[in-house]
Short mmCIF file of C-alpha atoms in Angstrom, two decimals:
data_model
loop_
_atom_site.label_atom_id
_atom_site.label_comp_id
_atom_site.label_asym_id
_atom_site.label_seq_id
_atom_site.Cartn_x
_atom_site.Cartn_y
_atom_site.Cartn_z
CA MET A 1 -84.62 -136.89 17.13
CA LYS A 2 -84.85 -133.63 18.53
CA ASN A 3 -82.34 -132.11 16.30
CA LEU A 4 -84.06 -133.49 13.20
CA PHE A 5 -87.34 -131.94 14.44
CA LEU A 6 -85.61 -128.62 15.00
CA LEU A 7 -84.32 -128.59 11.38
CA ILE A 8 -87.60 -129.40 9.92
CA VAL A 9 -89.39 -126.47 11.85
CA LEU A 10 -86.52 -124.28 10.75
CA PHE A 11 -86.88 -125.38 7.19
CA VAL A 12 -90.73 -124.88 7.11
CA SER A 13 -90.29 -121.33 8.51
CA PHE A 14 -87.53 -120.36 5.93
CA SER A 15 -89.91 -121.69 3.28
CA ALA A 16 -92.99 -119.51 4.46
CA ILE A 17 -90.65 -116.28 4.85
CA ALA A 18 -89.51 -116.86 1.23
CA GLU A 19 -93.03 -117.32 -0.17
CA GLU A 20 -94.22 -114.10 1.64
CA LYS A 21 -91.30 -112.10 0.09
CA VAL A 22 -91.90 -113.42 -3.50
CA VAL A 23 -95.63 -112.39 -2.89
CA LYS A 24 -94.46 -109.07 -1.97
CA VAL A 25 -92.39 -108.81 -4.99
CA ASP A 26 -95.22 -109.96 -7.04
CA SER A 27 -97.49 -107.42 -5.79
CA LEU A 28 -95.52 -104.38 -6.71
CA GLU A 29 -97.74 -101.80 -8.47
CA GLN A 30 -95.10 -99.61 -9.90
CA PRO A 31 -91.74 -100.23 -11.55
CA MET A 32 -88.72 -100.20 -9.57
CA PHE A 33 -86.73 -98.60 -12.31
CA LYS A 34 -88.55 -95.20 -12.29
CA PRO A 35 -85.92 -93.53 -9.89
CA PHE A 36 -83.20 -94.59 -12.43
CA ILE A 37 -84.98 -92.96 -15.26
CA GLU A 38 -85.27 -89.91 -13.18
CA ARG A 39 -81.57 -89.94 -12.32
CA TYR A 40 -80.90 -90.27 -15.94
CA ILE A 41 -82.70 -87.30 -16.97
CA LEU A 42 -81.17 -85.36 -14.26
CA ASP A 43 -77.83 -86.24 -15.49
CA GLU A 44 -78.79 -85.40 -19.03
CA LEU A 45 -79.73 -81.75 -17.79
CA LYS A 46 -76.56 -81.43 -15.87
CA SER A 47 -74.33 -82.48 -18.90
CA LEU A 48 -76.45 -79.64 -20.91
CA ARG A 49 -75.70 -77.06 -18.35
CA GLN A 50 -71.94 -78.02 -18.43
CA GLU A 51 -71.76 -78.02 -22.25
CA ASN A 52 -73.54 -74.50 -22.06
CA LEU A 53 -70.92 -73.26 -19.83
CA GLU A 54 -68.11 -74.60 -21.87
CA LEU A 55 -69.76 -72.99 -25.01
CA LYS A 56 -69.73 -69.82 -23.50
CA LYS A 57 -66.18 -70.09 -22.41
CA ASP A 58 -65.18 -70.98 -25.84
CA VAL A 59 -67.04 -68.23 -27.45
CA ALA A 60 -65.47 -65.60 -25.25
CA GLU A 61 -62.08 -66.98 -26.07
CA LYS A 62 -62.46 -66.82 -29.63
CA LEU A 63 -63.65 -63.43 -29.48
CA ALA A 64 -60.69 -62.18 -27.57
CA GLU A 65 -58.51 -64.02 -30.02
CA VAL A 66 -60.26 -62.35 -32.79
CA LYS A 67 -59.99 -58.76 -31.24
CA LEU A 68 -56.23 -59.09 -30.59
CA GLU A 69 -55.55 -60.48 -34.16
CA SER A 70 -57.53 -57.50 -35.62
CA SER A 71 -55.96 -55.03 -33.57
CA ASP A 72 -52.44 -56.50 -34.35
CA ARG A 73 -53.16 -56.46 -38.09
CA ALA A 74 -54.55 -52.98 -38.14
CA ILE A 75 -51.59 -51.68 -36.17
CA ASN A 76 -49.05 -53.28 -38.23
CA TYR A 77 -50.97 -52.16 -41.49
CA THR A 78 -51.09 -48.38 -40.06
CA THR A 79 -47.55 -48.34 -39.15
CA SER A 80 -46.40 -50.01 -42.65
CA THR A 81 -48.62 -47.35 -44.41
CA ILE A 82 -47.37 -44.42 -42.53
CA ASN A 83 -43.81 -45.39 -43.15
CA ASN A 84 -44.38 -45.85 -46.86
CA ILE A 85 -46.13 -42.61 -47.08
CA PHE A 86 -43.10 -40.83 -45.23
CA TYR A 87 -40.61 -42.68 -47.79
CA ILE A 88 -42.70 -41.54 -50.71
CA ILE A 89 -43.15 -38.06 -49.48
CA THR A 90 -39.63 -37.53 -48.46
CA ALA A 91 -38.36 -38.71 -52.07
CA ALA A 92 -41.17 -36.36 -53.64
CA ALA A 93 -39.96 -33.53 -51.75
CA SER A 94 -36.25 -34.06 -52.46
CA LEU A 95 -37.13 -34.21 -56.23
CA LEU A 96 -39.28 -31.12 -56.04
CA VAL A 97 -36.58 -29.02 -54.18
CA LEU A 98 -33.99 -30.33 -56.57
CA LEU A 99 -36.04 -29.29 -59.56
CA GLY A 100 -37.54 -26.17 -57.94
CA TRP A 101 -41.04 -26.73 -58.45
CA LYS A 102 -42.19 -25.82 -54.75
CA SER A 103 -40.91 -24.05 -51.99
CA LEU A 104 -40.07 -26.08 -48.78
CA SER A 105 -43.00 -24.24 -47.02
CA ASP A 106 -45.40 -25.66 -49.50
CA ILE A 107 -43.94 -29.24 -49.37
CA LYS A 108 -44.46 -29.21 -45.76
CA LYS A 109 -47.93 -27.91 -45.92
CA THR A 110 -48.60 -30.93 -48.56
CA ILE A 111 -47.07 -33.47 -46.49
CA LYS A 112 -49.06 -32.69 -43.30
CA LYS A 113 -52.44 -32.40 -45.44
CA ASP A 114 -51.56 -35.79 -47.12
CA THR A 115 -50.41 -37.26 -43.93
CA GLY A 116 -53.63 -36.21 -42.02
CA ALA A 117 -56.14 -37.44 -44.62
CA LYS A 118 -54.21 -40.77 -44.82
CA ILE A 119 -54.37 -41.17 -41.01
CA GLN A 120 -57.84 -40.19 -40.91
CA GLN A 121 -58.90 -42.78 -43.27
CA LEU A 122 -57.03 -45.68 -41.74
CA THR A 123 -58.44 -44.40 -38.34
CA ALA A 124 -62.08 -44.69 -40.00
CA ASP A 125 -61.36 -48.22 -41.53
CA TYR A 126 -60.05 -49.24 -38.03
CA GLU A 127 -63.14 -48.21 -36.27
CA LYS A 128 -65.31 -49.73 -38.78
CA ARG A 129 -63.62 -53.18 -38.15
CA LEU A 130 -63.83 -52.78 -34.16
CA ASN A 131 -67.65 -52.21 -34.59
CA ALA A 132 -68.05 -55.01 -36.86
CA ILE A 133 -66.25 -57.23 -34.12
CA GLU A 134 -68.38 -55.60 -31.30
CA ASN A 135 -71.62 -56.40 -33.11
CA GLN A 136 -70.53 -59.98 -33.74
CA ALA A 137 -69.86 -60.24 -29.97
CA LYS A 138 -73.24 -58.89 -28.90
CA GLU A 139 -75.06 -61.31 -31.50
CA ARG A 140 -73.18 -64.25 -29.81
CA SER A 141 -73.93 -62.92 -26.38
CA GLU A 142 -77.70 -62.77 -27.27
CA ILE A 143 -77.55 -66.10 -28.58
CA ILE A 144 -76.10 -67.50 -25.52
CA VAL A 145 -78.29 -65.72 -23.01
CA ASP A 146 -81.31 -66.95 -25.15
CA THR A 147 -80.08 -70.44 -24.96
CA GLN A 148 -79.68 -70.17 -21.17
CA LYS A 149 -83.28 -68.85 -20.90
CA LYS A 150 -84.64 -71.89 -23.04
CA ILE A 151 -82.63 -74.29 -20.71
CA SER A 152 -84.20 -72.74 -17.66
CA THR A 153 -87.56 -72.86 -19.05
CA THR A 154 -87.16 -76.39 -20.08
CA ASN A 155 -85.94 -77.44 -16.59
CA SER A 156 -89.04 -75.56 -14.97
CA ILE A 157 -91.41 -77.34 -17.27
CA HIS A 158 -89.58 -80.82 -16.91
CA SER A 159 -89.94 -80.33 -13.04
CA LEU A 160 -93.71 -79.50 -13.38
CA TRP A 161 -94.37 -82.48 -15.40
CA MET A 162 -92.43 -84.83 -12.82
CA ARG A 163 -94.92 -83.26 -10.01
CA ALA A 164 -98.05 -83.85 -12.25
CA GLY A 165 -96.90 -87.50 -12.66
CA ILE A 166 -96.44 -87.95 -8.85
CA GLU A 167 -99.58 -86.07 -7.95
CA LYS A 168 -102.82 -88.03 -7.20
CA SER A 169 -105.27 -85.40 -6.88
CA GLU A 170 -106.85 -84.03 -10.03
CA GLU A 171 -107.34 -80.39 -8.79
CA GLU A 172 -103.37 -80.36 -8.09
CA LYS A 173 -102.65 -81.62 -11.48
CA ILE A 174 -104.95 -78.99 -12.97
CA SER A 175 -103.07 -76.39 -10.97
CA ILE A 176 -99.82 -77.71 -12.19
CA TYR A 177 -100.70 -77.82 -15.86
CA ASP A 178 -101.77 -74.22 -15.40
CA GLU A 179 -98.25 -73.31 -14.13
CA ILE A 180 -96.87 -75.02 -17.37
CA LEU A 181 -99.35 -73.18 -19.41
CA ASP A 182 -98.22 -69.84 -17.70
CA ILE A 183 -94.74 -70.55 -18.91
CA ASN A 184 -95.66 -71.89 -22.63
CA PRO A 185 -99.10 -70.99 -23.29
CA SER A 186 -98.88 -73.04 -26.60
CA ASP A 187 -98.07 -76.32 -24.95
CA ILE A 188 -100.83 -78.50 -26.57
CA GLU A 189 -99.68 -81.42 -24.33
CA ALA A 190 -100.55 -79.60 -21.22
CA MET A 191 -103.82 -78.65 -22.50
CA THR A 192 -104.77 -82.10 -23.27
CA TYR A 193 -103.82 -83.54 -20.11
CA LYS A 194 -105.53 -80.64 -18.24
CA ALA A 195 -108.81 -81.64 -20.30
CA ASP A 196 -108.34 -85.21 -19.21
CA ALA A 197 -108.28 -84.07 -15.46
CA LEU A 198 -111.16 -81.68 -15.83
CA LEU A 199 -113.18 -84.80 -17.35
CA GLU A 200 -112.30 -86.73 -14.25
CA ILE A 201 -113.90 -83.93 -12.08
CA GLY A 202 -116.73 -83.51 -14.33
CA GLU A 203 -115.79 -80.28 -16.06
CA VAL A 204 -116.94 -81.79 -19.36
CA ARG A 205 -117.55 -78.27 -21.10
CA TRP A 206 -114.17 -76.75 -19.86
CA ALA A 207 -112.56 -80.04 -20.97
CA LEU A 208 -114.09 -79.66 -24.45
CA ASN A 209 -112.79 -76.28 -24.89
CA LEU A 210 -109.26 -76.93 -23.87
CA ALA A 211 -109.26 -80.10 -26.56
CA ASN A 212 -110.63 -77.61 -29.31
CA ALA A 213 -107.92 -75.10 -28.49
CA ALA A 214 -105.49 -77.95 -28.69
CA ILE A 215 -106.57 -79.00 -32.14
CA GLU A 216 -106.59 -75.70 -33.58
CA LYS A 217 -102.75 -75.33 -32.53
CA ASP A 218 -102.00 -78.86 -33.92
CA SER A 219 -104.65 -80.64 -36.05
CA GLN A 220 -102.45 -83.79 -36.19
CA TYR A 221 -102.22 -84.26 -32.35
CA ALA A 222 -104.05 -87.63 -31.87
CA LEU A 223 -104.54 -87.17 -28.01
CA ALA A 224 -106.39 -83.98 -28.40
CA TYR A 225 -108.97 -85.86 -30.71
CA TRP A 226 -109.21 -88.60 -28.12
CA GLN A 227 -110.05 -86.26 -25.16
CA ARG A 228 -112.62 -84.36 -27.28
CA ALA A 229 -114.25 -87.66 -28.27
CA CYS A 230 -114.53 -88.35 -24.43
CA ALA A 231 -116.11 -85.15 -23.80
CA TYR A 232 -118.55 -85.55 -26.76
CA ALA A 233 -119.54 -88.94 -25.39
CA HIS A 234 -120.57 -87.39 -21.91
CA LEU A 235 -122.38 -84.86 -23.71
CA GLU A 236 -124.19 -87.52 -25.66
CA LYS A 237 -123.01 -86.36 -28.67
CA ASP A 238 -122.46 -89.73 -30.24
CA ASN A 239 -121.54 -89.07 -33.92
CA ASP A 240 -119.22 -86.45 -33.23
CA ALA A 241 -117.57 -88.78 -30.45
CA ILE A 242 -117.26 -91.39 -33.18
CA LYS A 243 -115.66 -89.09 -35.80
CA ASP A 244 -112.96 -87.84 -33.12
CA ILE A 245 -112.11 -91.64 -32.12
CA GLU A 246 -111.60 -92.59 -35.95
CA LYS A 247 -109.46 -89.62 -36.30
CA ALA A 248 -107.64 -90.43 -33.41
CA ILE A 249 -106.89 -93.98 -34.39
CA GLU A 250 -106.02 -92.70 -37.90
CA LEU A 251 -103.31 -90.57 -36.37
CA SER A 252 -102.11 -93.13 -33.85
CA ASP A 253 -102.59 -96.89 -33.82
CA ALA A 254 -101.71 -97.13 -30.03
CA PHE A 255 -105.31 -95.82 -29.38
CA VAL A 256 -106.74 -99.27 -30.89
CA ASP A 257 -105.78 -100.82 -27.76
CA GLU A 258 -107.32 -98.36 -25.44
CA LEU A 259 -110.65 -98.23 -26.95
CA ASP A 260 -112.19 -100.87 -25.00
CA LYS A 261 -110.51 -99.86 -21.69
CA GLU A 262 -111.66 -96.05 -21.73
CA VAL A 263 -114.06 -95.51 -19.28
CA HIS A 264 -115.19 -92.29 -20.75
CA PHE A 265 -116.92 -94.43 -23.66
CA LYS A 266 -119.44 -96.44 -21.52
CA LYS A 267 -122.26 -94.22 -22.95
CA LEU A 268 -121.21 -95.43 -26.55
CA ARG A 269 -121.94 -99.10 -25.78
CA GLY A 270 -124.46 -100.40 -27.95
CA ASN A 271 -124.22 -97.88 -30.72
CA ASP A 272 -123.67 -99.69 -34.20
CA LYS A 273 -120.70 -97.32 -35.32
CA PHE A 274 -118.68 -97.72 -32.03
CA GLU A 275 -119.27 -101.45 -31.88
CA LEU A 276 -118.05 -101.87 -35.54
CA ILE A 277 -114.86 -99.80 -34.60
CA LEU A 278 -114.37 -101.78 -31.40
CA ASN A 279 -114.65 -105.22 -33.28
CA ASN A 280 -112.63 -104.20 -36.23
#
């Protein structure tokens, strides 16, 4: 009987612990796979850096091969041409001596003049080809440097967006969005998210100006119209707010589900046009 009683107590204890663990699992507020997504993004960035380095290495090797091939061709061409010239000049000089057309001194001067002119021409052609190769190498180098700068900028902006997603304070988020805009002043997404953070701290006019700037840069960006509608709703400009809501929904159907949840539209409750949009 004592053993049976102990077994019952142990079973009840394990059941309570299991229920407590289930409750803890069910009460998770955030998905557990977020670190895996971040790890995936970091791996992708690492692979981009490796591919860029491999590209730079391949370009350098190809340029070296092209220069070597061009040099060999130019040298072979020059050697063959000079040999042919000497053969021709020798044959011509022999013929002239036999026929008595010119003296040996005249033939010698002519040979020197013609040979010098030909060598000068070949040297000029060779220099042009080398200059063309150097220009191509410079262009490739500039492309590689520009690509590296873009990758570095992308990495910096990505890390700032990661920080903004983790940050809880709206003031800190605004500071991070300002850093993003310092790197890329035309980032309309950063403008729009900054406008949303400004609305949260009551800076309605500032948020409205940012939303207008984002729309000026991209008139098809739905989130900018949505944020401007929120600002208009705070300023009790109901008609303007409703127009922007309709435009945002027209550009993106995803905002239909957010219409009833948006806290900034509380002041629009009771407006016939807003209720019509909400019901439809």
